[in-house]
Backbone as CSV, one residue per row, in Angstrom:
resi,resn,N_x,N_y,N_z,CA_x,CA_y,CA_z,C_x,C_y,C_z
1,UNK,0.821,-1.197,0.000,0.000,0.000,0.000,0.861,1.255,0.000
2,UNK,2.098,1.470,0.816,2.757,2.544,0.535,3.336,2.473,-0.513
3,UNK,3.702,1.505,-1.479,4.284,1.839,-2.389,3.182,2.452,-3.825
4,UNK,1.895,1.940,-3.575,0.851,2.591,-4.111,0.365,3.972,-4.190
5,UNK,0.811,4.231,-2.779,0.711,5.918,-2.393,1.593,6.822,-2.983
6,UNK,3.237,5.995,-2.616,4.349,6.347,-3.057,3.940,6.933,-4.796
7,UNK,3.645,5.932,-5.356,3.725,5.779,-6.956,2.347,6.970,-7.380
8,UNK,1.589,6.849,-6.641,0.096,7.988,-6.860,0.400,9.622,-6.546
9,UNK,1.351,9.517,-5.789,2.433,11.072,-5.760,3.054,11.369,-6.762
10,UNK,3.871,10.589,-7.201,4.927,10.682,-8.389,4.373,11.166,-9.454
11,UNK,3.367,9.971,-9.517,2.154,10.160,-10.868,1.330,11.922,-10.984
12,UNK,0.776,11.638,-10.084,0.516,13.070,-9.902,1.055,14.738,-10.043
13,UNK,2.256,14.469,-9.306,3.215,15.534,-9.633,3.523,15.783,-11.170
14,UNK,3.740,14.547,-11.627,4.335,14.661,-13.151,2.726,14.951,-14.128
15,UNK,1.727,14.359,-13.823,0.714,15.304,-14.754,0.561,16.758,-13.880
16,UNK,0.884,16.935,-13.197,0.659,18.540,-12.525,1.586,19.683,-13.207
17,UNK,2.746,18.967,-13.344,4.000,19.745,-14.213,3.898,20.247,-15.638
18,UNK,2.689,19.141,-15.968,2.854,18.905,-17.424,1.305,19.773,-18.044
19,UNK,0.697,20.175,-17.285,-0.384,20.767,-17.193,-0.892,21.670,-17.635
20,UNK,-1.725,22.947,-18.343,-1.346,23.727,-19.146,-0.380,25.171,-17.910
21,UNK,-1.269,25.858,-16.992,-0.718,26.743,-16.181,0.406,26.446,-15.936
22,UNK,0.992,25.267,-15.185,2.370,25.344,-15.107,3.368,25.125,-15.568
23,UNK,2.835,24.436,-16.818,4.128,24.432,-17.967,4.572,25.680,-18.251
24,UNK,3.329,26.834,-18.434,3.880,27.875,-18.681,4.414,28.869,-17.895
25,UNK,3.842,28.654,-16.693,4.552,29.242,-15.535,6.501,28.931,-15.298
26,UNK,6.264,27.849,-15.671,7.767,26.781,-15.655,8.628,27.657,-16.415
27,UNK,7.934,27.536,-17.899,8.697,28.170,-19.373,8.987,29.484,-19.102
28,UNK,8.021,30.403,-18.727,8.572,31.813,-18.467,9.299,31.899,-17.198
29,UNK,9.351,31.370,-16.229,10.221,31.671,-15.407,11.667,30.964,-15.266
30,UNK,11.564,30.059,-16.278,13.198,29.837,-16.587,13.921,30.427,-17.649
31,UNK,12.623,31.397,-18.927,13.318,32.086,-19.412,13.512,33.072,-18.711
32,UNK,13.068,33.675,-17.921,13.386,35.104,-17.434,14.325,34.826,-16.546
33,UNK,14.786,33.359,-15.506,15.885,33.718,-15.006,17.040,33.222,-15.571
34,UNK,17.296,32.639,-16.856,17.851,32.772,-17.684,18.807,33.740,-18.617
35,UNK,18.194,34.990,-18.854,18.278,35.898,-19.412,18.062,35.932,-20.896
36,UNK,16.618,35.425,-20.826,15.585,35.916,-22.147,16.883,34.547,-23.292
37,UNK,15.367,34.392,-24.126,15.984,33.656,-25.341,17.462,34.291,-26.183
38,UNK,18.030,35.087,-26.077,19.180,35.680,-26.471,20.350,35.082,-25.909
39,UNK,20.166,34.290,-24.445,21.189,33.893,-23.532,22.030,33.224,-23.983
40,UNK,23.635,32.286,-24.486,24.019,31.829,-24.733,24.630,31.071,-23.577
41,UNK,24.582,31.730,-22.072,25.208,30.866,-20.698,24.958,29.881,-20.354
42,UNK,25.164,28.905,-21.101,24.327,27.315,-20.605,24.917,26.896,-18.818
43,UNK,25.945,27.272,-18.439,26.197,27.205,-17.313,24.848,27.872,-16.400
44,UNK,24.715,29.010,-16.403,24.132,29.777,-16.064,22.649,29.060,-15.947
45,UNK,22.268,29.162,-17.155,20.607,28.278,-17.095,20.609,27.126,-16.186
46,UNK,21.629,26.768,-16.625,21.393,25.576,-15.978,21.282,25.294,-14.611
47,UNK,22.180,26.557,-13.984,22.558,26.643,-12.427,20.896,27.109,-12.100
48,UNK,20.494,28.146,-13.085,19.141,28.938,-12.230,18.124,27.977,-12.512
49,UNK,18.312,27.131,-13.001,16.813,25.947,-13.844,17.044,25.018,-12.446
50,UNK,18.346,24.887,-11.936,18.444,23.378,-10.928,17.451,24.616,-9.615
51,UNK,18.306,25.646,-9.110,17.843,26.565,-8.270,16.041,26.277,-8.083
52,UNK,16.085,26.919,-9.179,13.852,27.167,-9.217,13.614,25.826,-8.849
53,UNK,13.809,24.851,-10.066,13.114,23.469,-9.360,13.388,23.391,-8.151
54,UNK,14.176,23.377,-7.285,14.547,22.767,-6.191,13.720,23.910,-5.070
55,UNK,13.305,25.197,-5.605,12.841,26.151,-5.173,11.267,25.564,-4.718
56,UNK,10.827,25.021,-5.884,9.737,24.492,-6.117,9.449,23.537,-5.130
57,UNK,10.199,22.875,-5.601,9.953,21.362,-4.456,10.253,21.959,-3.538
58,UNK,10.674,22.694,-2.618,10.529,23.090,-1.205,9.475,23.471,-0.511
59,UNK,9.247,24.477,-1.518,7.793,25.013,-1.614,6.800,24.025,-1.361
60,UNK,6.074,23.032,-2.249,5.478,22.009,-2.167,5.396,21.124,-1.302
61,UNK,6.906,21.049,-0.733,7.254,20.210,0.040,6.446,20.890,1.650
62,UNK,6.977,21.971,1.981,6.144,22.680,2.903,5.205,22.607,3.125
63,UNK,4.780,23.204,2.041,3.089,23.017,1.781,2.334,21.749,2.109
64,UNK,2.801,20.823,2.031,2.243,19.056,1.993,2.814,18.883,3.468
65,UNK,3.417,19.529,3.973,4.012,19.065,5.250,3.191,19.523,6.383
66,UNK,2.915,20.980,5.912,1.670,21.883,7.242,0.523,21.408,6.444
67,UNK,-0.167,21.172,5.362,-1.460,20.432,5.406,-1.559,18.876,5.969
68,UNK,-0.823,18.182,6.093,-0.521,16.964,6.469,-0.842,17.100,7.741
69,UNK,-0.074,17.515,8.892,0.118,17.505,10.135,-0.989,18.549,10.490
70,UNK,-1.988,19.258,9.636,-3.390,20.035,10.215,-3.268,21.250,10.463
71,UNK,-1.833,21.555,10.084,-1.508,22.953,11.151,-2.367,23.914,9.756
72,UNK,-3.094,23.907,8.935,-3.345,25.141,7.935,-4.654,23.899,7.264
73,UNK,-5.862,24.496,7.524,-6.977,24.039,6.919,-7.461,24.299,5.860
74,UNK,-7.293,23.514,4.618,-7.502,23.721,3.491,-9.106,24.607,3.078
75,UNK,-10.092,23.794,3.855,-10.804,24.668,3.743,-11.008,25.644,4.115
76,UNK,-10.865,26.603,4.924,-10.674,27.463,5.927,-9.861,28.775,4.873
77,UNK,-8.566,27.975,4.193,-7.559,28.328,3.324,-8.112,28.963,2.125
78,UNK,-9.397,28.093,1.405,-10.154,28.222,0.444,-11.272,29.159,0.374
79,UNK,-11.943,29.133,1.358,-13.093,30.207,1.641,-12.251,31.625,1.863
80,UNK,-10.988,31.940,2.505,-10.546,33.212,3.095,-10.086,33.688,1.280
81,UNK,-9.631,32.937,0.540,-8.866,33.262,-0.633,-9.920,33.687,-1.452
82,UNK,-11.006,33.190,-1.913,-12.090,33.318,-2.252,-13.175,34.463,-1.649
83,UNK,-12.917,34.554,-0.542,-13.214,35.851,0.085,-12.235,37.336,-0.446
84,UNK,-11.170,37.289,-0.436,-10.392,38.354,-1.052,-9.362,38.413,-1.504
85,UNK,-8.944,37.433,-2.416,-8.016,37.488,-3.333,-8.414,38.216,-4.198
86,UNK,-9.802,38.902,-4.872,-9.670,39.574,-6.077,-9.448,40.797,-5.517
87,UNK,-9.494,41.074,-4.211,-8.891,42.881,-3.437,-7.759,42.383,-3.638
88,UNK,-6.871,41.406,-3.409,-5.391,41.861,-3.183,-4.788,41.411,-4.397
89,UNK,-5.424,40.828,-5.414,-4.323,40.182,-6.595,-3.596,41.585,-7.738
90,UNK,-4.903,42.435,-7.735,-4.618,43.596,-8.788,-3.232,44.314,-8.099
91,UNK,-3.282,45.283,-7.163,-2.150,45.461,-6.229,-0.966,44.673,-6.463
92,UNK,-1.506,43.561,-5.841,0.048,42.508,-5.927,0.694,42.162,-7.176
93,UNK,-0.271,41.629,-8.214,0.279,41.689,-9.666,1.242,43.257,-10.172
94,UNK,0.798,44.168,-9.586,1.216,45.777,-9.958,2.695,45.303,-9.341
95,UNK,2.222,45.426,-8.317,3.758,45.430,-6.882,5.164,44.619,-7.705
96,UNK,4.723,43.669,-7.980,5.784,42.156,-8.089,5.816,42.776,-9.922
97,UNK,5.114,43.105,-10.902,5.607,43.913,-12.000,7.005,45.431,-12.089
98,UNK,6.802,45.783,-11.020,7.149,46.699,-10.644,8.834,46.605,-10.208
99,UNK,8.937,45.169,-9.481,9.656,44.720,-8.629,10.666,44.338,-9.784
100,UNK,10.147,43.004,-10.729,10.392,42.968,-11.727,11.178,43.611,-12.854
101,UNK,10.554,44.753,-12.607,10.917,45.618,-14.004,12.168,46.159,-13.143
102,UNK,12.137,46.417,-12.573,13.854,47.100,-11.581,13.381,48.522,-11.420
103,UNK,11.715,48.860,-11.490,11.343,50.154,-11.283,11.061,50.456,-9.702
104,UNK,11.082,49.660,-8.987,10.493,49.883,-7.715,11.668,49.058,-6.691
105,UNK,12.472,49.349,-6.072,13.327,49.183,-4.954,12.699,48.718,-3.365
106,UNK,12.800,47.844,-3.070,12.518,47.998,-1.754,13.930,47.658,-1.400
107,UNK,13.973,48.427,0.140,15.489,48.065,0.872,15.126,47.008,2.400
108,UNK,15.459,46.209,2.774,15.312,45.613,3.458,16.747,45.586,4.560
109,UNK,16.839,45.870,5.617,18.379,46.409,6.505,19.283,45.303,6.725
110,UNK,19.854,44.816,6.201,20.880,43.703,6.697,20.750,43.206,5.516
111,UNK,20.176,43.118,4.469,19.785,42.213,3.222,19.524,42.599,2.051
112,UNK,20.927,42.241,1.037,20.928,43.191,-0.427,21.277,41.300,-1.433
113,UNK,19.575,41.391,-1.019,19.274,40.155,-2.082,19.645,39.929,-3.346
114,UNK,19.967,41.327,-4.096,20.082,41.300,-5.518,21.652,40.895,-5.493
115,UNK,22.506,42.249,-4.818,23.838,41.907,-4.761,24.414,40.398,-4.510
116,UNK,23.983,39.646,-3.489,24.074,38.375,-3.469,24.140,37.474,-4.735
117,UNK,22.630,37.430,-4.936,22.269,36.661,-6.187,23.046,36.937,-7.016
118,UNK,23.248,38.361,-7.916,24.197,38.662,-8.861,25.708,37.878,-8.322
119,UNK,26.203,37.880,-6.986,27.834,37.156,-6.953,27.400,36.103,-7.168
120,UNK,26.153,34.967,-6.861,26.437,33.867,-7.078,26.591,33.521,-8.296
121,UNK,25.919,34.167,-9.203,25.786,33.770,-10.695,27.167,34.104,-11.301
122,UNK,27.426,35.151,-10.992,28.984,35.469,-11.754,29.856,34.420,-11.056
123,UNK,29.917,33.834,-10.140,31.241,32.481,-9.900,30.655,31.550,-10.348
124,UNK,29.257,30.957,-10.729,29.227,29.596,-11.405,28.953,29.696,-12.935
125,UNK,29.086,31.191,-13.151,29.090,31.196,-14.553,30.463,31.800,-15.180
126,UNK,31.047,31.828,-14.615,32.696,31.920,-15.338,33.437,30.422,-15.498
């Protein structure tokens, strides 16, 4: 039986990947951390393609870990989102465009996320 469960995860994940939303979610966000179809850094892609996935699966992984153990009620989760996600998505879509575009700065005190990120990429891509 666990290996049934085991195998009904796997299965799952892989039509979830393959799906229309997140294929394309997938595709644009490995071109964009890529640096757009022009890129020639296969090092590079490759480092930020292992990054996201593994980004991903953490994510997920979390996620399956506090619904599992009860601590976050799906339904509870579902009704509040459905209650006001369409107040906060317009905003937030703006915000994270913004963020994006390198038009809008936030500074956070101890933490220069970009600077970071930029050194890591320049030592595994030389």
């Amino acid at each position: 039986m666990k290996h049934l469960s085991l195998f009904t995860s796997l299965w799952l994940g892989i039509l979830t990947s393959i799906s229309p939303c997140p294929l394309a979610s997938n595709i644009a966000a490995l071109s964009f951390l890529s640096g757009g179809a022009g890129s020639l850094n296969s090092k590079n892609t490759i480092f930020t393609g292992c990054f996201y996935t593994l980004g991903r699966m953490l994510a997920y992984t979390v996620l399956a870990f506090i619904i599992t153990w009860r601590i976050l009620s799906v339904p509870a989760v579902a009704n509040f989102l459905q209650r006001y996600m369409n107040i906060v998505i317009g905003p937030l879509l703006i915000l994270v465009g913004l963020l994006m575009l390198d038009l809008l700065h936030i500074k956070i005190p101890g933490f220069s996320g970009n600077r970071i990120i930029e050194g890591v990429f320049k030592r595994h891509s030389a």
